[in-house]
Tab-separated table of C-alpha atoms in Angstrom:
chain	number	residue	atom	x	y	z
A	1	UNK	CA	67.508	225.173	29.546
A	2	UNK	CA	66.353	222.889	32.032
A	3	UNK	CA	62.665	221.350	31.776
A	4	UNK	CA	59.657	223.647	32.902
A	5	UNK	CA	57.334	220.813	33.883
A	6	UNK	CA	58.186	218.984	37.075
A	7	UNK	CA	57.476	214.996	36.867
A	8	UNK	CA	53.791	215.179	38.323
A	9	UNK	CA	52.632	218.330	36.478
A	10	UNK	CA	53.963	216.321	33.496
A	11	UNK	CA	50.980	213.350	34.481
A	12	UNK	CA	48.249	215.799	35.272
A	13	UNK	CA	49.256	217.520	31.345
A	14	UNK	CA	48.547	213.852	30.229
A	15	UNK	CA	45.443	213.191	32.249
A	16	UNK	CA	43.707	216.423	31.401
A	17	UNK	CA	44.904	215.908	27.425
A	18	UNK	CA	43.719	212.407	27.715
A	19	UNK	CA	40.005	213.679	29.104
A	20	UNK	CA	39.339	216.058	26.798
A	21	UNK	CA	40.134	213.270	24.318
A	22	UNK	CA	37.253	211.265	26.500
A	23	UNK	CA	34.579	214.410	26.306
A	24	UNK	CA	34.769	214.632	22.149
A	25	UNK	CA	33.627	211.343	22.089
A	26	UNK	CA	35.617	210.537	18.795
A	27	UNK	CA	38.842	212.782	18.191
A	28	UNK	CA	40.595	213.552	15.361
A	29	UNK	CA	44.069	212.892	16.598
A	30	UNK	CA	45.946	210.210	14.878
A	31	UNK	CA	45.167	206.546	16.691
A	32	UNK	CA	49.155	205.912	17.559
A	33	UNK	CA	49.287	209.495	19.547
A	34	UNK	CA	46.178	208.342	21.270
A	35	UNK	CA	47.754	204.536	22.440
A	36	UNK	CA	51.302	206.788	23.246
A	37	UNK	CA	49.336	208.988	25.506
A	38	UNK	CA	46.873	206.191	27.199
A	39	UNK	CA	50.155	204.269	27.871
A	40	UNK	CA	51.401	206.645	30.344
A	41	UNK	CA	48.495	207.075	32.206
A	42	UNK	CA	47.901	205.616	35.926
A	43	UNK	CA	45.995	202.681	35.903
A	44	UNK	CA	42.795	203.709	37.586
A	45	UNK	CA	42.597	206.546	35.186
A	46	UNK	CA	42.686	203.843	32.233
A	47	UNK	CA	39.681	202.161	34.080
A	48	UNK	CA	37.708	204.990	33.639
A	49	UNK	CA	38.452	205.732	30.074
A	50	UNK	CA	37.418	202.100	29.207
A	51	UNK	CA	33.986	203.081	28.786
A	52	UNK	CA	35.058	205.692	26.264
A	53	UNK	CA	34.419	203.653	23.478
A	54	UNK	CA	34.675	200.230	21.866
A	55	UNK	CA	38.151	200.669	19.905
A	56	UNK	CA	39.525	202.470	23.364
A	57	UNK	CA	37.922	199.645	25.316
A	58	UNK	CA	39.653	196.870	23.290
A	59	UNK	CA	42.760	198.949	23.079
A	60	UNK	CA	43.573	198.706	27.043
A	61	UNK	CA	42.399	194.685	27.452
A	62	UNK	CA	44.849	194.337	24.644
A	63	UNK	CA	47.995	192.044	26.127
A	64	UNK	CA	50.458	194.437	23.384
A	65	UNK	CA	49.330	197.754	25.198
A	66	UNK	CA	49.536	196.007	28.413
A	67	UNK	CA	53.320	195.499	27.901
A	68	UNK	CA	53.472	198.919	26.420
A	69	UNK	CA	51.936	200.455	29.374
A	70	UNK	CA	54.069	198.363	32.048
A	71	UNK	CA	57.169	199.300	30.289
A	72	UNK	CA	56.915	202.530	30.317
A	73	UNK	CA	58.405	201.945	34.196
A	74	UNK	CA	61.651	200.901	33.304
A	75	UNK	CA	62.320	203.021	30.016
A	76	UNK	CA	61.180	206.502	32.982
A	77	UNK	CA	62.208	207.071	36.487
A	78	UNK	CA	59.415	209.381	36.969
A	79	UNK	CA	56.704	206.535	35.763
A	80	UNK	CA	58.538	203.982	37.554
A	81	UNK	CA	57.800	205.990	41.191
A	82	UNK	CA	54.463	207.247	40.540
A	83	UNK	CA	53.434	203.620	39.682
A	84	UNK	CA	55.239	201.794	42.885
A	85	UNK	CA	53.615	200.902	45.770
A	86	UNK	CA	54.779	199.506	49.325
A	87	UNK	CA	52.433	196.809	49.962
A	88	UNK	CA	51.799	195.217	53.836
A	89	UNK	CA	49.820	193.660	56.110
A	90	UNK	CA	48.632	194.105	59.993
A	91	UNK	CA	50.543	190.989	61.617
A	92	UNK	CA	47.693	188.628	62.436
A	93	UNK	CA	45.045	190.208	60.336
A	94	UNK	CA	43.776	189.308	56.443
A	95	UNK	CA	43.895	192.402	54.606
A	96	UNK	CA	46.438	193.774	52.201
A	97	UNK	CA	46.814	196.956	52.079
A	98	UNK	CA	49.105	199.623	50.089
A	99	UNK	CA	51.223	203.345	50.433
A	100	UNK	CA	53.170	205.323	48.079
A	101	UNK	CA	56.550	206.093	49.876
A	102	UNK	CA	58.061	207.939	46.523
A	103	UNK	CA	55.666	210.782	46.968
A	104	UNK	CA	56.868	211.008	51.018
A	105	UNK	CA	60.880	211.234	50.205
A	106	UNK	CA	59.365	213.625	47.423
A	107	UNK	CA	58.070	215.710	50.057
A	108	UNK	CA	60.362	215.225	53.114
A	109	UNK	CA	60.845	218.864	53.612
A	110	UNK	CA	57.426	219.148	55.501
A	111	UNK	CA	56.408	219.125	58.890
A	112	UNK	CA	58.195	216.281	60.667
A	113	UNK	CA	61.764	215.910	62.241
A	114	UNK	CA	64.526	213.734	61.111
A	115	UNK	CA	63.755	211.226	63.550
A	116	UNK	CA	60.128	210.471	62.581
A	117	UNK	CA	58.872	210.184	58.814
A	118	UNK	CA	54.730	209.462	58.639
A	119	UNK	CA	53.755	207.929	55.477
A	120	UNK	CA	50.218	208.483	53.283
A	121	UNK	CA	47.478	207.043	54.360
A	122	UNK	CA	47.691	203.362	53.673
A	123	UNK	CA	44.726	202.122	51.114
A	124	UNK	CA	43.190	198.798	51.329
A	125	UNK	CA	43.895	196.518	48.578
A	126	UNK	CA	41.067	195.142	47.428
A	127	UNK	CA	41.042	191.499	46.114
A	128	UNK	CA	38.442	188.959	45.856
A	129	UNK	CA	40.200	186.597	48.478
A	130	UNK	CA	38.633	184.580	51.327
A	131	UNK	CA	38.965	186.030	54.773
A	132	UNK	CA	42.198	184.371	55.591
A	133	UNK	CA	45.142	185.480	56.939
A	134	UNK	CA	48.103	185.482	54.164
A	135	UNK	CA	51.054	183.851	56.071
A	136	UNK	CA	53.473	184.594	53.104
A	137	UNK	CA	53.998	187.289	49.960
A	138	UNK	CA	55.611	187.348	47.373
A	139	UNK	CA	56.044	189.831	44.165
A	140	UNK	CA	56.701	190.091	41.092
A	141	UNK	CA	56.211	193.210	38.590
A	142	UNK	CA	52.497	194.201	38.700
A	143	UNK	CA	51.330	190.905	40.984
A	144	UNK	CA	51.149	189.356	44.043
A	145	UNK	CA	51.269	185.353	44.957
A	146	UNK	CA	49.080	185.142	48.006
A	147	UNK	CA	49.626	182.160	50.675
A	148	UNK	CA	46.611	182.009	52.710
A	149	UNK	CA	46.329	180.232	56.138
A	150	UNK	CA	44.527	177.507	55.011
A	151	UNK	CA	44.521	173.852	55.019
A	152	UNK	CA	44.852	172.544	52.662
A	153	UNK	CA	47.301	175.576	51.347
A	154	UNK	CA	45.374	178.034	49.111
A	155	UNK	CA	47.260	180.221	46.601
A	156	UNK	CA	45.607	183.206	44.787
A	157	UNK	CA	47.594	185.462	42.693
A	158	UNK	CA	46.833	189.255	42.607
A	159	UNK	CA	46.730	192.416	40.885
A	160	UNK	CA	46.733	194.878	43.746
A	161	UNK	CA	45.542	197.421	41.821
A	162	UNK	CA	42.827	196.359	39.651
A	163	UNK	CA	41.504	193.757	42.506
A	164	UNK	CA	41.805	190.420	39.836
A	165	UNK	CA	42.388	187.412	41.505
A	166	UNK	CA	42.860	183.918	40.295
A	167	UNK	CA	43.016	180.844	42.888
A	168	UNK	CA	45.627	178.822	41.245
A	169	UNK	CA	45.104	174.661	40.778
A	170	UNK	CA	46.086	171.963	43.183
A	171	UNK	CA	49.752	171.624	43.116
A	172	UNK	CA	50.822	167.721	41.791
A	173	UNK	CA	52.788	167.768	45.349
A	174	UNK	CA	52.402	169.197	48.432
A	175	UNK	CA	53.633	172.305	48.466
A	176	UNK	CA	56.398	173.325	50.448
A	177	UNK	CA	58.962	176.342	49.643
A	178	UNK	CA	57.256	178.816	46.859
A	179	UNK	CA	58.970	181.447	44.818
A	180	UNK	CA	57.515	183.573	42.171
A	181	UNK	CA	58.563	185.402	38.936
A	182	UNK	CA	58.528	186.057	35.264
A	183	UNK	CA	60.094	184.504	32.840
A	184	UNK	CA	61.067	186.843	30.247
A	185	UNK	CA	62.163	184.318	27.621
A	186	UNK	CA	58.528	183.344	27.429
A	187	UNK	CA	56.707	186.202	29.046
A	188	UNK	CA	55.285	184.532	31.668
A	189	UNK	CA	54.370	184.154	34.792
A	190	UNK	CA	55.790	181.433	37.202
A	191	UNK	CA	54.889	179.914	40.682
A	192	UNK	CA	58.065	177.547	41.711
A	193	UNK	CA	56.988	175.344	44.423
A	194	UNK	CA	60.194	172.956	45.842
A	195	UNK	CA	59.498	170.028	46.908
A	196	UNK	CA	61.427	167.308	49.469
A	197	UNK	CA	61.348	163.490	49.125
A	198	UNK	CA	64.232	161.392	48.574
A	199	UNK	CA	65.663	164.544	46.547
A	200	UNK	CA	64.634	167.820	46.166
A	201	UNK	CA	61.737	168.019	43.025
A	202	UNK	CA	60.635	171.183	41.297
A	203	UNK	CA	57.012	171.827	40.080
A	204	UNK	CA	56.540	174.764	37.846
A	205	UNK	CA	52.719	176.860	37.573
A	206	UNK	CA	52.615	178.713	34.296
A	207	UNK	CA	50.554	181.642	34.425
A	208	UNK	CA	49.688	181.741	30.689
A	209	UNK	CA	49.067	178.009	30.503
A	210	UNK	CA	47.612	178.041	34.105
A	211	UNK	CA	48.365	174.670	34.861
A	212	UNK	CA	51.479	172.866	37.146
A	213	UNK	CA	54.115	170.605	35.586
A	214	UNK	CA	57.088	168.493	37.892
A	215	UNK	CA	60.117	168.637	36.489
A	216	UNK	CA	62.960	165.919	36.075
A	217	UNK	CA	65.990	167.959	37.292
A	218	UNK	CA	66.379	166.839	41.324
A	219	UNK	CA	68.825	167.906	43.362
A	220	UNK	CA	70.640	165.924	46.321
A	221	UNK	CA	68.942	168.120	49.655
A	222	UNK	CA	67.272	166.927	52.576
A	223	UNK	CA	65.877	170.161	54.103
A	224	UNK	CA	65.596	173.741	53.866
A	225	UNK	CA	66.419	176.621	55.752
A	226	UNK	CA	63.953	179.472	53.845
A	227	UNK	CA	60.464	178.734	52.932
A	228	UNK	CA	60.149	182.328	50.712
A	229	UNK	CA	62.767	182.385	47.888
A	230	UNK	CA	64.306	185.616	46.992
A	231	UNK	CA	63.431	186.878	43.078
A	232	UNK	CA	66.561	188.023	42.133
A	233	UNK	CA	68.058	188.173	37.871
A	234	UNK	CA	65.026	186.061	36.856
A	235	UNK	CA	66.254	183.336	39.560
A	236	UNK	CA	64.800	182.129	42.460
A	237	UNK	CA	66.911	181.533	45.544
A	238	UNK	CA	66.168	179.608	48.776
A	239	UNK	CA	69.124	178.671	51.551
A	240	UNK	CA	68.982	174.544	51.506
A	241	UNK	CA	71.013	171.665	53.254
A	242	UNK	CA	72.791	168.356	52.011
A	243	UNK	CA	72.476	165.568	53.488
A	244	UNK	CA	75.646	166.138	54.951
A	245	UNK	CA	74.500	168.908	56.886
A	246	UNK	CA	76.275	171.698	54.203
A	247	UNK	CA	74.179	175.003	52.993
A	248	UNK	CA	74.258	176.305	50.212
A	249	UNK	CA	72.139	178.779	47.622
A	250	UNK	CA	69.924	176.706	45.721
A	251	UNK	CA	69.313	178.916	42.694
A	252	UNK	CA	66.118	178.101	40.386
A	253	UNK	CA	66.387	179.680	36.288
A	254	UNK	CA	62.906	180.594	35.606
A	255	UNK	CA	64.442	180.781	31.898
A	256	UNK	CA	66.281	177.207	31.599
A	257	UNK	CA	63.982	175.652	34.368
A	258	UNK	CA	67.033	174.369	36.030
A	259	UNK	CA	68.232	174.640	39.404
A	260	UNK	CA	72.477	175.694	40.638
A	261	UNK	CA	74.243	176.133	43.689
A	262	UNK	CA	75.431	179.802	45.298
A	263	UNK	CA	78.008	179.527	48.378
A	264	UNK	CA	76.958	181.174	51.341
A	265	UNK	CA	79.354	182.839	53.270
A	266	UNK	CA	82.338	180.555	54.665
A	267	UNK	CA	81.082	181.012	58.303
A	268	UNK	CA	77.551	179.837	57.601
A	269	UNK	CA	78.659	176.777	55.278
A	270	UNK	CA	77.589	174.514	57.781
A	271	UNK	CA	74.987	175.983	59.749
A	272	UNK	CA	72.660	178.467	58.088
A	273	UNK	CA	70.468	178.317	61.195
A	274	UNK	CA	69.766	182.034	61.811
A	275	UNK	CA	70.360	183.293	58.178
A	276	UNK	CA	67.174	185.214	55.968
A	277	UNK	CA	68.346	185.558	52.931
A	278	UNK	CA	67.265	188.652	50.751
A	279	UNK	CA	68.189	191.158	48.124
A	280	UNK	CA	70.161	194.518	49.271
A	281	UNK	CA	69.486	196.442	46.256
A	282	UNK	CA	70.504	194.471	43.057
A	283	UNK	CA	72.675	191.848	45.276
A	284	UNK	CA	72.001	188.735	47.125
A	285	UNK	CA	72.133	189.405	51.127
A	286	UNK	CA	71.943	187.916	54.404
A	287	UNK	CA	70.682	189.378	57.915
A	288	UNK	CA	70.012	187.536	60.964
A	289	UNK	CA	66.928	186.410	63.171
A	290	UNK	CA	67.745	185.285	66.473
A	291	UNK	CA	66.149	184.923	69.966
A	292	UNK	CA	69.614	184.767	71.708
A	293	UNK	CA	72.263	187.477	70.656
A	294	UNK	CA	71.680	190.914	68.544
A	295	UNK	CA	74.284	191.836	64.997
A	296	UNK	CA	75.692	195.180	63.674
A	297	UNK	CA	75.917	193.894	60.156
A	298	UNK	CA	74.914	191.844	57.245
A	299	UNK	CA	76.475	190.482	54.370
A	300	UNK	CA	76.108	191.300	50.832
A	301	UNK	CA	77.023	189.084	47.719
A	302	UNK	CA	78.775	192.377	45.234
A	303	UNK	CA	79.548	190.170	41.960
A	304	UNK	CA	76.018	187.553	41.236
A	305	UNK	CA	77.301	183.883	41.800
A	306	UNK	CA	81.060	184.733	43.408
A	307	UNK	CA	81.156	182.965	46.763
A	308	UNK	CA	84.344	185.189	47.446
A	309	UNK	CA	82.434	188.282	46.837
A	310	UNK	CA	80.496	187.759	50.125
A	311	UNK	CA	81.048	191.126	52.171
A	312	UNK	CA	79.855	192.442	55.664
A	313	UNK	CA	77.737	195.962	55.658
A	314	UNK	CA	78.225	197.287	59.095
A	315	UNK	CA	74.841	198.963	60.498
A	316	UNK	CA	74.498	202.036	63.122
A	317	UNK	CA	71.752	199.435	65.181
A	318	UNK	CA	72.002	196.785	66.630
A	319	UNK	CA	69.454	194.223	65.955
A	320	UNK	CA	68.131	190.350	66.157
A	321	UNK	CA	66.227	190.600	63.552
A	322	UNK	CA	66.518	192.230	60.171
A	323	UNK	CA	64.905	192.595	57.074
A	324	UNK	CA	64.829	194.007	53.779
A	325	UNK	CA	62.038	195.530	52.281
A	326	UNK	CA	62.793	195.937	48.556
A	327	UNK	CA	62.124	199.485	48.961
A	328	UNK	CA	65.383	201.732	47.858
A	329	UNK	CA	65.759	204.947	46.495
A	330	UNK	CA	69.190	206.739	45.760
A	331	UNK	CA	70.483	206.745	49.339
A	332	UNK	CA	67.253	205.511	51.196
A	333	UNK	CA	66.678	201.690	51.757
A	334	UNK	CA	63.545	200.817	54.013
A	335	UNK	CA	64.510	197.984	56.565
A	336	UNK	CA	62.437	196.120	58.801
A	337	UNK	CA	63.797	195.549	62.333
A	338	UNK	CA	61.115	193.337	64.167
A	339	UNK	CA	58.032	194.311	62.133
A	340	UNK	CA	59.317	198.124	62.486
A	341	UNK	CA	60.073	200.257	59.649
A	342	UNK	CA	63.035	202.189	59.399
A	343	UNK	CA	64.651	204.399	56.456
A	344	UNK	CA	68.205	203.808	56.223
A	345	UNK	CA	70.633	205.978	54.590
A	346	UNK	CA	73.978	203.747	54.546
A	347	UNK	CA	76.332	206.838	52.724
A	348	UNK	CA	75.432	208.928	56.227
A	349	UNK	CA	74.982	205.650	58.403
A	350	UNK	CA	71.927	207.465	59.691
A	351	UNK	CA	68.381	206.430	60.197
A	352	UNK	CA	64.775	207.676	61.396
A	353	UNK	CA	61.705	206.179	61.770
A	354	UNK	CA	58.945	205.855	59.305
A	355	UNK	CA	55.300	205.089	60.668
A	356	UNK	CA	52.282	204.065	58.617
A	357	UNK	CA	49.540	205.735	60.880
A	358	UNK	CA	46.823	203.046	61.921
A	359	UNK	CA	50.026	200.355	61.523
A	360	UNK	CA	52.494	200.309	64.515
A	361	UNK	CA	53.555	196.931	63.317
A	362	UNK	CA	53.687	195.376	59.215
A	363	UNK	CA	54.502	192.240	57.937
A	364	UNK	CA	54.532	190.314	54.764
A	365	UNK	CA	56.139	193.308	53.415
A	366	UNK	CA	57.281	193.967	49.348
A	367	UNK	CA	56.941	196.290	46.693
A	368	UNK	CA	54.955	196.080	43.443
A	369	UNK	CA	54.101	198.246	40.226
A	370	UNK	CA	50.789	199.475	38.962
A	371	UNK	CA	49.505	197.521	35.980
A	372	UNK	CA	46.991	196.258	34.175
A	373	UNK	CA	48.468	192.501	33.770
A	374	UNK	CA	45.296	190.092	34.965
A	375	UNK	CA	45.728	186.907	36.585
A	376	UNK	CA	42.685	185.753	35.020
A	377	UNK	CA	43.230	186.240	31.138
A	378	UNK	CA	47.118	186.636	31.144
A	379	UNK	CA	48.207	184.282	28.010
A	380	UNK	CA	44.731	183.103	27.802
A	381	UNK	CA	44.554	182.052	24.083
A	382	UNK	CA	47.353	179.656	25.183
A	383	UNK	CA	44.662	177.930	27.573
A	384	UNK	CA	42.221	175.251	26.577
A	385	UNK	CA	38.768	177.341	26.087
């Protein structure tokens, strides 16, 4: 027999369960079925209950059922949509704002043809940032890192959901190419900023310590040709060139704090000019941006680390400029071709058009996951008090 209770009648079960836990006030159910039914609760709703008492209070600021709560999305599909988010902004403008895109493919049997998807109503995220525009975003889990257009360079890192923001510390060195990720080995947080002088440098912001460090290992590069490295296996990849005028993958290890090198495709080896460099699903990738000719393809890395695994995707349109959202879903994959979004379905090589209404162009755009990690206390018994 096949289960009565679809995915979101099996959250409002939860929700209404977990209120009428919130109107007695002090129930008799044992304490570890209450903390197993909090844990799969949306976050807002876990806001709310906060004020339910002291014990339930304490319960979801603690950093154990924060980790219980946030891995509930890998250990459940159904969690793991109803908690993501496509996050964006309005080219030009300073405001962040959010959609869920699992509950449109959920419903894509409704009123609109093939060639024309409209997404929810986006919601402003709400973060106590400065009114600047952010230039650059990047993601990781339940957070955001934030470049602002400001001199000198501000980072803030996010939690889209809850609105916690922390303005991170003067970098040691100017900072230059960022990536951003977690470190599972420690469970933290890390902000990789590379940096160019006679060599390339490394300095490393942990989250739980919340201070910078420069590291020893250097690397022999002169320039680089992406300032946003790609998260990808708990490594952080940006496309780089030696002073010989080669390019390669520089790979980062959040893990061993020590940087590799990833060949590119044979054909780009020595001029990665119009390369961005991304993740297609769980690979490595490469599209194109160019002013002067258009591409039907890209190229995907199929086996992590195997230069000869390099292999060309061909796509139904033609384009100068493509990018990858992060967004996929069994045969959907959300591309951006010049700040346009477009659902792809590469088994059919067919497309149509998805439109965020109030948004006829995005940029800056990612994907996160509800949670309640905070930029502001995250590891904070680690920190000097």
């Amino acid at each position: 027999m096949g289960n009565a209770w679809s995915a979101p009648e099996r959250t409002k079960l939860r929700k209404k369960l977990a209120e009428q836990l919130m109107d007695k006030g002090n129930p008799s159910l044992p304490w570890e079925l209450i903390v197993e039914i909090l844990s799969w609760l949306p976050v807002k709703s876990l806001g709310r209950f906060r004020c339910v008492s002291k014990p339930w209070n304490a319960l979801i600021a603690d950093p154990n059922f924060i980790k219980m709560h946030f891995d509930k999305t890998s250990e459940n599909d159904d969690v793991f949509y109803q908690r993501r988010r496509l996050i964006f902004n309005e080219p030009g403008c300073c405001s962040l704002y959010s959609v869920n895109l699992d509950q449109l493919i959920l419903n894509q049997n409704n009123d609109h043809g093939a060639d024309d998807l409209i997404a929810p109503e986006a919601q402003l995220v709400c973060g106590d940032l400065p009114s600047y525009r952010v230039v650059d975003l990047f993601y990781c889990d339940g957070l955001l890192l934030c470049k602002l257009a400001e001199m000198p360079m501000t980072i803030y890192l996010v939690n889209p959901t809850t609105g916690e923001s922390e303005e991170l510390p003067e970098a040691p060195d100017n900072i230059q190419h960022l990536g951003f990720g977690f470190d599972h080995s420690t469970d933290d947080y890390k902000v990789v900023s590379a940096v160019f002088y006679d060599m390339l440098v490394f300095c490393v912001y942990s989250l739980k310590t919340g201070s910078w460090e420069e590291l020893e290992c250097s690397l022999p590069y002169s320039g680089a040709y992406t300032f946003h490295a790609v998260l990808l296996n708990g490594t952080l990849h940006w496309i780089m060139e030696t002073p010989d005028q080669t390019s390669m993958i520089v790979a980062f290890l959040l893990e061993e704090e020590q940087a590799g090198e990833i060949p590119l495709p044979v054909e780009y080896s020595s001029d990665a000019g119009d390369c961005v460099l991304g993740a297609f699903r769980d690979c490595l990738c490469l599209t194109h941006c160019s002013d002067e000719r258009t591409y039907n393809e890209f190229w995907v890395m199929n086996e992590y680390g195997e230069g000869q695994s390099w292999t060309k995707i061909k796509i139904s349109i033609p384009y100068p400029e493509l990018s990858l959202s992060g967004f996929w879903k069994e045969n959907h994959d959300l591309l951006v071709f010049q700040k346009q979004l477009v659902m792809y379905n590469f088994k059919e090589q067919s497309f149509c058009n998805l439109s965020i209404p109030g948004f006829p162009h995005v940029d800056c755009i990612g994907t996160y996951l509800e949670s309640l990690v905070s930029p502001n206390y995250y590891g904070i018994t680690d920190r000097e008090h």
